[in-house]
PDB file of C-alpha atoms in Angstrom:
ATOM      1  CA  MET A  10     112.137 128.869 106.432  1.00  0.00           C
ATOM      2  CA  ALA A  11     111.822 126.326 103.639  1.00  0.00           C
ATOM      3  CA  GLU A  12     108.940 123.889 103.298  1.00  0.00           C
ATOM      4  CA  ILE A  13     109.705 120.211 102.610  1.00  0.00           C
ATOM      5  CA  ILE A  14     107.237 118.452 100.334  1.00  0.00           C
ATOM      6  CA  TYR A  15     107.360 114.682  99.851  1.00  0.00           C
ATOM      7  CA  HIS A  16     106.096 114.491  96.250  1.00  0.00           C
ATOM      8  CA  VAL A  17     106.138 110.877  95.122  1.00  0.00           C
ATOM      9  CA  ALA A  18     104.345 108.216  93.101  1.00  0.00           C
ATOM     10  CA  ILE A  19     102.860 105.367  95.124  1.00  0.00           C
ATOM     11  CA  SER A  20     100.847 102.218  94.574  1.00  0.00           C
ATOM     12  CA  LEU A  21      97.481 101.711  96.262  1.00  0.00           C
ATOM     13  CA  ASP A  22      99.224  99.418  98.739  1.00  0.00           C
ATOM     14  CA  ASN A  23     101.689 102.122  99.810  1.00  0.00           C
ATOM     15  CA  PHE A  24     104.871 101.338  97.860  1.00  0.00           C
ATOM     16  CA  ILE A  25     107.028 103.906  96.027  1.00  0.00           C
ATOM     17  CA  ALA A  26     108.887 101.246  94.009  1.00  0.00           C
ATOM     18  CA  ASP A  27     107.905  97.780  92.879  1.00  0.00           C
ATOM     19  CA  GLN A  28     110.161  94.802  92.265  1.00  0.00           C
ATOM     20  CA  GLY A  29     110.782  95.764  88.632  1.00  0.00           C
ATOM     21  CA  MET A  30     112.148  99.145  89.715  1.00  0.00           C
ATOM     22  CA  ILE A  31     114.213  97.618  92.509  1.00  0.00           C
ATOM     23  CA  ASP A  32     115.724  95.063  90.096  1.00  0.00           C
ATOM     24  CA  GLY A  33     116.526  97.827  87.593  1.00  0.00           C
ATOM     25  CA  ASN A  34     114.097  96.378  85.060  1.00  0.00           C
ATOM     26  CA  ILE A  35     111.832  99.353  84.445  1.00  0.00           C
ATOM     27  CA  ASP A  36     109.904  97.457  81.732  1.00  0.00           C
ATOM     28  CA  LYS A  37     108.559  95.109  84.407  1.00  0.00           C
ATOM     29  CA  SER A  38     107.345  97.936  86.647  1.00  0.00           C
ATOM     30  CA  LEU A  39     103.588  98.379  87.001  1.00  0.00           C
ATOM     31  CA  PHE A  40     103.945 102.117  87.730  1.00  0.00           C
ATOM     32  CA  LEU A  41     102.543 104.399  85.028  1.00  0.00           C
ATOM     33  CA  PHE A  42     105.356 106.385  83.406  1.00  0.00           C
ATOM     34  CA  GLU A  43     103.095 107.655  80.622  1.00  0.00           C
ATOM     35  CA  GLY A  44      99.675 109.271  80.714  1.00  0.00           C
ATOM     36  CA  ASP A  45      97.895 112.551  81.250  1.00  0.00           C
ATOM     37  CA  HIS A  46      99.387 112.911  84.762  1.00  0.00           C
ATOM     38  CA  VAL A  47     102.969 113.212  83.445  1.00  0.00           C
ATOM     39  CA  PRO A  48     102.787 116.799  82.045  1.00  0.00           C
ATOM     40  CA  ASP A  49     101.343 117.990  85.370  1.00  0.00           C
ATOM     41  CA  PHE A  50     104.195 116.302  87.237  1.00  0.00           C
ATOM     42  CA  LEU A  51     106.807 117.915  84.992  1.00  0.00           C
ATOM     43  CA  SER A  52     105.135 121.279  85.546  1.00  0.00           C
ATOM     44  CA  ASP A  53     104.794 120.697  89.318  1.00  0.00           C
ATOM     45  CA  ILE A  54     108.491 120.031  89.863  1.00  0.00           C
ATOM     46  CA  GLN A  55     109.378 123.448  88.433  1.00  0.00           C
ATOM     47  CA  GLN A  56     108.087 124.987  91.690  1.00  0.00           C
ATOM     48  CA  TYR A  57     110.897 123.418  93.717  1.00  0.00           C
ATOM     49  CA  ASP A  58     114.113 125.211  94.615  1.00  0.00           C
ATOM     50  CA  ALA A  59     115.974 122.048  95.652  1.00  0.00           C
ATOM     51  CA  VAL A  60     115.514 118.288  95.696  1.00  0.00           C
ATOM     52  CA  LEU A  61     116.496 115.750  98.370  1.00  0.00           C
ATOM     53  CA  MET A  62     117.208 112.146  97.354  1.00  0.00           C
ATOM     54  CA  GLY A  63     118.483 109.026  98.976  1.00  0.00           C
ATOM     55  CA  GLY A  64     121.299 107.270  97.152  1.00  0.00           C
ATOM     56  CA  LYS A  65     119.124 104.511  95.661  1.00  0.00           C
ATOM     57  CA  THR A  66     116.638 107.035  94.308  1.00  0.00           C
ATOM     58  CA  TYR A  67     119.490 108.981  92.710  1.00  0.00           C
ATOM     59  CA  GLU A  68     121.033 105.800  91.258  1.00  0.00           C
ATOM     60  CA  PHE A  69     117.656 104.902  89.694  1.00  0.00           C
ATOM     61  CA  GLY A  70     118.349 107.611  87.089  1.00  0.00           C
ATOM     62  CA  PHE A  71     121.531 105.823  86.009  1.00  0.00           C
ATOM     63  CA  GLN A  72     119.452 103.318  84.030  1.00  0.00           C
ATOM     64  CA  PHE A  73     118.270 106.255  81.898  1.00  0.00           C
ATOM     65  CA  GLY A  74     121.784 107.434  81.114  1.00  0.00           C
ATOM     66  CA  ALA A  75     122.405 109.798  84.052  1.00  0.00           C
ATOM     67  CA  LYS A  76     125.944 109.791  85.431  1.00  0.00           C
ATOM     68  CA  PRO A  77     127.148 110.288  89.027  1.00  0.00           C
ATOM     69  CA  GLY A  78     127.355 113.999  89.766  1.00  0.00           C
ATOM     70  CA  GLU A  79     124.775 114.962  87.137  1.00  0.00           C
ATOM     71  CA  PRO A  80     121.385 116.375  88.144  1.00  0.00           C
ATOM     72  CA  GLY A  81     118.342 114.221  87.527  1.00  0.00           C
ATOM     73  CA  TYR A  82     116.233 117.350  87.116  1.00  0.00           C
ATOM     74  CA  LYS A  83     117.773 120.360  85.376  1.00  0.00           C
ATOM     75  CA  GLY A  84     117.601 123.706  87.151  1.00  0.00           C
ATOM     76  CA  ILE A  85     117.014 122.289  90.643  1.00  0.00           C
ATOM     77  CA  LYS A  86     119.793 122.039  93.258  1.00  0.00           C
ATOM     78  CA  HIS A  87     120.241 118.360  94.240  1.00  0.00           C
ATOM     79  CA  TYR A  88     121.239 117.048  97.669  1.00  0.00           C
ATOM     80  CA  ILE A  89     122.066 113.331  97.548  1.00  0.00           C
ATOM     81  CA  PHE A  90     122.300 111.407 100.831  1.00  0.00           C
ATOM     82  CA  SER A  91     124.532 108.350 100.548  1.00  0.00           C
ATOM     83  CA  ASN A  92     127.583 106.773 102.099  1.00  0.00           C
ATOM     84  CA  SER A  93     128.131 104.388  99.186  1.00  0.00           C
ATOM     85  CA  ILE A  94     128.002 106.606  96.078  1.00  0.00           C
ATOM     86  CA  GLN A  95     131.258 108.290  95.079  1.00  0.00           C
ATOM     87  CA  PHE A  96     131.463 111.510  93.041  1.00  0.00           C
ATOM     88  CA  GLU A  97     132.701 115.052  93.479  1.00  0.00           C
ATOM     89  CA  SER A  98     130.025 117.501  94.567  1.00  0.00           C
ATOM     90  CA  ASN A  99     129.440 120.395  92.195  1.00  0.00           C
ATOM     91  CA  GLU A 100     127.240 123.478  91.869  1.00  0.00           C
ATOM     92  CA  GLU A 101     124.209 121.402  90.797  1.00  0.00           C
ATOM     93  CA  VAL A 102     124.607 118.193  92.800  1.00  0.00           C
ATOM     94  CA  GLU A 103     125.926 117.959  96.349  1.00  0.00           C
ATOM     95  CA  LEU A 104     126.776 114.579  97.876  1.00  0.00           C
ATOM     96  CA  ILE A 105     125.997 114.528 101.601  1.00  0.00           C
ATOM     97  CA  LYS A 106     127.703 111.854 103.690  1.00  0.00           C
ATOM     98  CA  GLU A 107     127.052 113.505 107.064  1.00  0.00           C
ATOM     99  CA  ASP A 108     123.959 113.058 109.226  1.00  0.00           C
ATOM    100  CA  ALA A 109     120.940 113.678 106.975  1.00  0.00           C
ATOM    101  CA  ILE A 110     118.657 114.947 109.743  1.00  0.00           C
ATOM    102  CA  GLU A 111     121.077 117.581 111.012  1.00  0.00           C
ATOM    103  CA  PHE A 112     121.918 118.698 107.467  1.00  0.00           C
ATOM    104  CA  ILE A 113     118.251 118.956 106.446  1.00  0.00           C
ATOM    105  CA  GLU A 114     117.254 120.766 109.656  1.00  0.00           C
ATOM    106  CA  ASN A 115     119.932 123.382 108.894  1.00  0.00           C
ATOM    107  CA  LEU A 116     118.966 123.558 105.214  1.00  0.00           C
ATOM    108  CA  LYS A 117     115.318 124.061 106.098  1.00  0.00           C
ATOM    109  CA  GLN A 118     116.223 126.889 108.493  1.00  0.00           C
ATOM    110  CA  LYS A 119     118.567 128.776 106.170  1.00  0.00           C
ATOM    111  CA  GLU A 120     116.612 128.405 102.892  1.00  0.00           C
ATOM    112  CA  ASN A 121     113.287 129.773 101.738  1.00  0.00           C
ATOM    113  CA  GLY A 122     110.884 128.292  99.233  1.00  0.00           C
ATOM    114  CA  LYS A 123     110.017 124.687  98.555  1.00  0.00           C
ATOM    115  CA  ILE A 124     112.279 121.660  98.880  1.00  0.00           C
ATOM    116  CA  TRP A 125     111.194 118.485  97.123  1.00  0.00           C
ATOM    117  CA  LEU A 126     111.761 115.200  98.888  1.00  0.00           C
ATOM    118  CA  CYS A 127     111.860 112.879  95.876  1.00  0.00           C
ATOM    119  CA  GLY A 128     112.619 109.646  97.772  1.00  0.00           C
ATOM    120  CA  GLY A 129     113.476 107.177  99.073  1.00  0.00           C
ATOM    121  CA  GLY A 130     111.339 105.588 101.695  1.00  0.00           C
ATOM    122  CA  ALA A 131     113.960 105.269 104.441  1.00  0.00           C
ATOM    123  CA  LEU A 132     114.969 108.932 104.105  1.00  0.00           C
ATOM    124  CA  ALA A 133     111.308 109.977 104.114  1.00  0.00           C
ATOM    125  CA  GLY A 134     110.611 107.871 107.214  1.00  0.00           C
ATOM    126  CA  SER A 135     113.524 109.432 109.039  1.00  0.00           C
ATOM    127  CA  LEU A 136     112.439 112.966 108.095  1.00  0.00           C
ATOM    128  CA  LEU A 137     108.845 112.274 109.123  1.00  0.00           C
ATOM    129  CA  LYS A 138     110.006 110.857 112.462  1.00  0.00           C
ATOM    130  CA  HIS A 139     111.813 114.173 113.066  1.00  0.00           C
ATOM    131  CA  LYS A 140     108.764 116.187 111.911  1.00  0.00           C
ATOM    132  CA  LEU A 141     110.605 117.769 108.990  1.00  0.00           C
ATOM    133  CA  ILE A 142     108.103 117.028 106.196  1.00  0.00           C
ATOM    134  CA  ASN A 143     105.412 119.691 105.791  1.00  0.00           C
ATOM    135  CA  ARG A 144     103.314 118.288 102.961  1.00  0.00           C
ATOM    136  CA  LEU A 145     102.696 115.007 101.153  1.00  0.00           C
ATOM    137  CA  VAL A 146     101.862 115.048  97.452  1.00  0.00           C
ATOM    138  CA  LEU A 147     100.975 111.503  96.479  1.00  0.00           C
ATOM    139  CA  LYS A 148     100.532 110.449  92.864  1.00  0.00           C
ATOM    140  CA  VAL A 149      98.504 107.316  93.517  1.00  0.00           C
ATOM    141  CA  ASN A 150      98.873 104.797  90.688  1.00  0.00           C
ATOM    142  CA  PRO A 151      95.981 102.371  90.087  1.00  0.00           C
ATOM    143  CA  ILE A 152      98.140  99.359  90.946  1.00  0.00           C
ATOM    144  CA  MET A 153      98.901  97.046  93.857  1.00  0.00           C
ATOM    145  CA  VAL A 154     102.412  95.622  93.832  1.00  0.00           C
ATOM    146  CA  GLY A 155     102.463  93.466  96.970  1.00  0.00           C
ATOM    147  CA  GLU A 156     106.034  94.293  97.911  1.00  0.00           C
ATOM    148  CA  GLY A 157     108.683  96.884  97.233  1.00  0.00           C
ATOM    149  CA  ILE A 158     109.914 100.049  98.915  1.00  0.00           C
ATOM    150  CA  SER A 159     107.420 101.411 101.416  1.00  0.00           C
ATOM    151  CA  LEU A 160     106.386 105.076 101.418  1.00  0.00           C
ATOM    152  CA  PHE A 161     108.133 105.655 104.766  1.00  0.00           C
ATOM    153  CA  GLY A 162     110.572 102.740 104.866  1.00  0.00           C
ATOM    154  CA  SER A 163     110.242 100.864 108.152  1.00  0.00           C
ATOM    155  CA  GLU A 164     108.659 103.818 110.000  1.00  0.00           C
ATOM    156  CA  LYS A 165     105.016 103.385 110.991  1.00  0.00           C
ATOM    157  CA  PRO A 166     103.789 106.983 111.308  1.00  0.00           C
ATOM    158  CA  VAL A 167     100.603 107.982 113.093  1.00  0.00           C
ATOM    159  CA  TYR A 168      99.565 111.527 112.177  1.00  0.00           C
ATOM    160  CA  LYS A 169      96.463 113.340 111.077  1.00  0.00           C
ATOM    161  CA  LEU A 170      96.525 114.806 107.588  1.00  0.00           C
ATOM    162  CA  GLU A 171      94.600 117.697 106.095  1.00  0.00           C
ATOM    163  CA  LEU A 172      93.613 117.325 102.446  1.00  0.00           C
ATOM    164  CA  VAL A 173      94.541 120.526 100.583  1.00  0.00           C
ATOM    165  CA  ASP A 174      94.141 119.432  96.954  1.00  0.00           C
ATOM    166  CA  ILE A 175      93.065 116.479  94.852  1.00  0.00           C
ATOM    167  CA  LYS A 176      93.036 115.831  91.112  1.00  0.00           C
ATOM    168  CA  GLN A 177      91.986 112.784  89.112  1.00  0.00           C
ATOM    169  CA  TYR A 178      93.425 111.836  85.719  1.00  0.00           C
ATOM    170  CA  SER A 179      91.936 109.674  82.958  1.00  0.00           C
ATOM    171  CA  SER A 180      95.013 107.412  83.301  1.00  0.00           C
ATOM    172  CA  GLY A 181      93.561 106.266  86.638  1.00  0.00           C
ATOM    173  CA  VAL A 182      96.191 108.153  88.627  1.00  0.00           C
ATOM    174  CA  PHE A 183      95.018 110.644  91.203  1.00  0.00           C
ATOM    175  CA  LYS A 184      97.125 113.248  92.940  1.00  0.00           C
ATOM    176  CA  ALA A 185      96.320 114.119  96.534  1.00  0.00           C
ATOM    177  CA  ALA A 186      98.110 116.773  98.586  1.00  0.00           C
ATOM    178  CA  TYR A 187      97.998 116.718 102.378  1.00  0.00           C
ATOM    179  CA  ASP A 188      99.457 118.927 105.070  1.00  0.00           C
ATOM    180  CA  ILE A 189     100.823 116.885 107.977  1.00  0.00           C
ATOM    181  CA  ILE A 190      99.355 117.849 111.342  1.00  0.00           C
ATOM    182  CA  TYR A 191     102.076 117.247 113.916  1.00  0.00           C
ATOM    183  CA  PRO A 192     101.044 117.152 117.604  1.00  0.00           C
TER     184      PRO A 192
END
């Protein structure tokens, strides 16, 4: 059975995207896209066998030149959950328009290894509600953005977490990994 890991950058006030990112103006984002935490992130994502993304998260890459149907991360199978994006699925990127929960439950059962939940917040909230996320890896940026996309969308989860790893970077970012303890 595969393990789903929600590995995401967040602000101190629990947002995975600020207004600059939402507006498509990356230059106005307070999130740190450079620093000593970036090489670790690029190394970390090599451990994943597949990546799950909501449509908005996938479309975020378009501002960096990515095209519909292209992978955002080379060498990792992509599953994109959207009813609004249009492209033909291929060997690297599969567009999923059916029920995300049912699809991911089946994927988790039939696959082995680690599946990266890259975002977004609404997809993460839905997966957490159905107890499908095993681990949180939070790259906490030293910023507060006030508003944006919440870590779990509109879901208000109440679970205990077990800290399994923590690392601090000179950039001010720290990375904390937690296993979710479901009742």
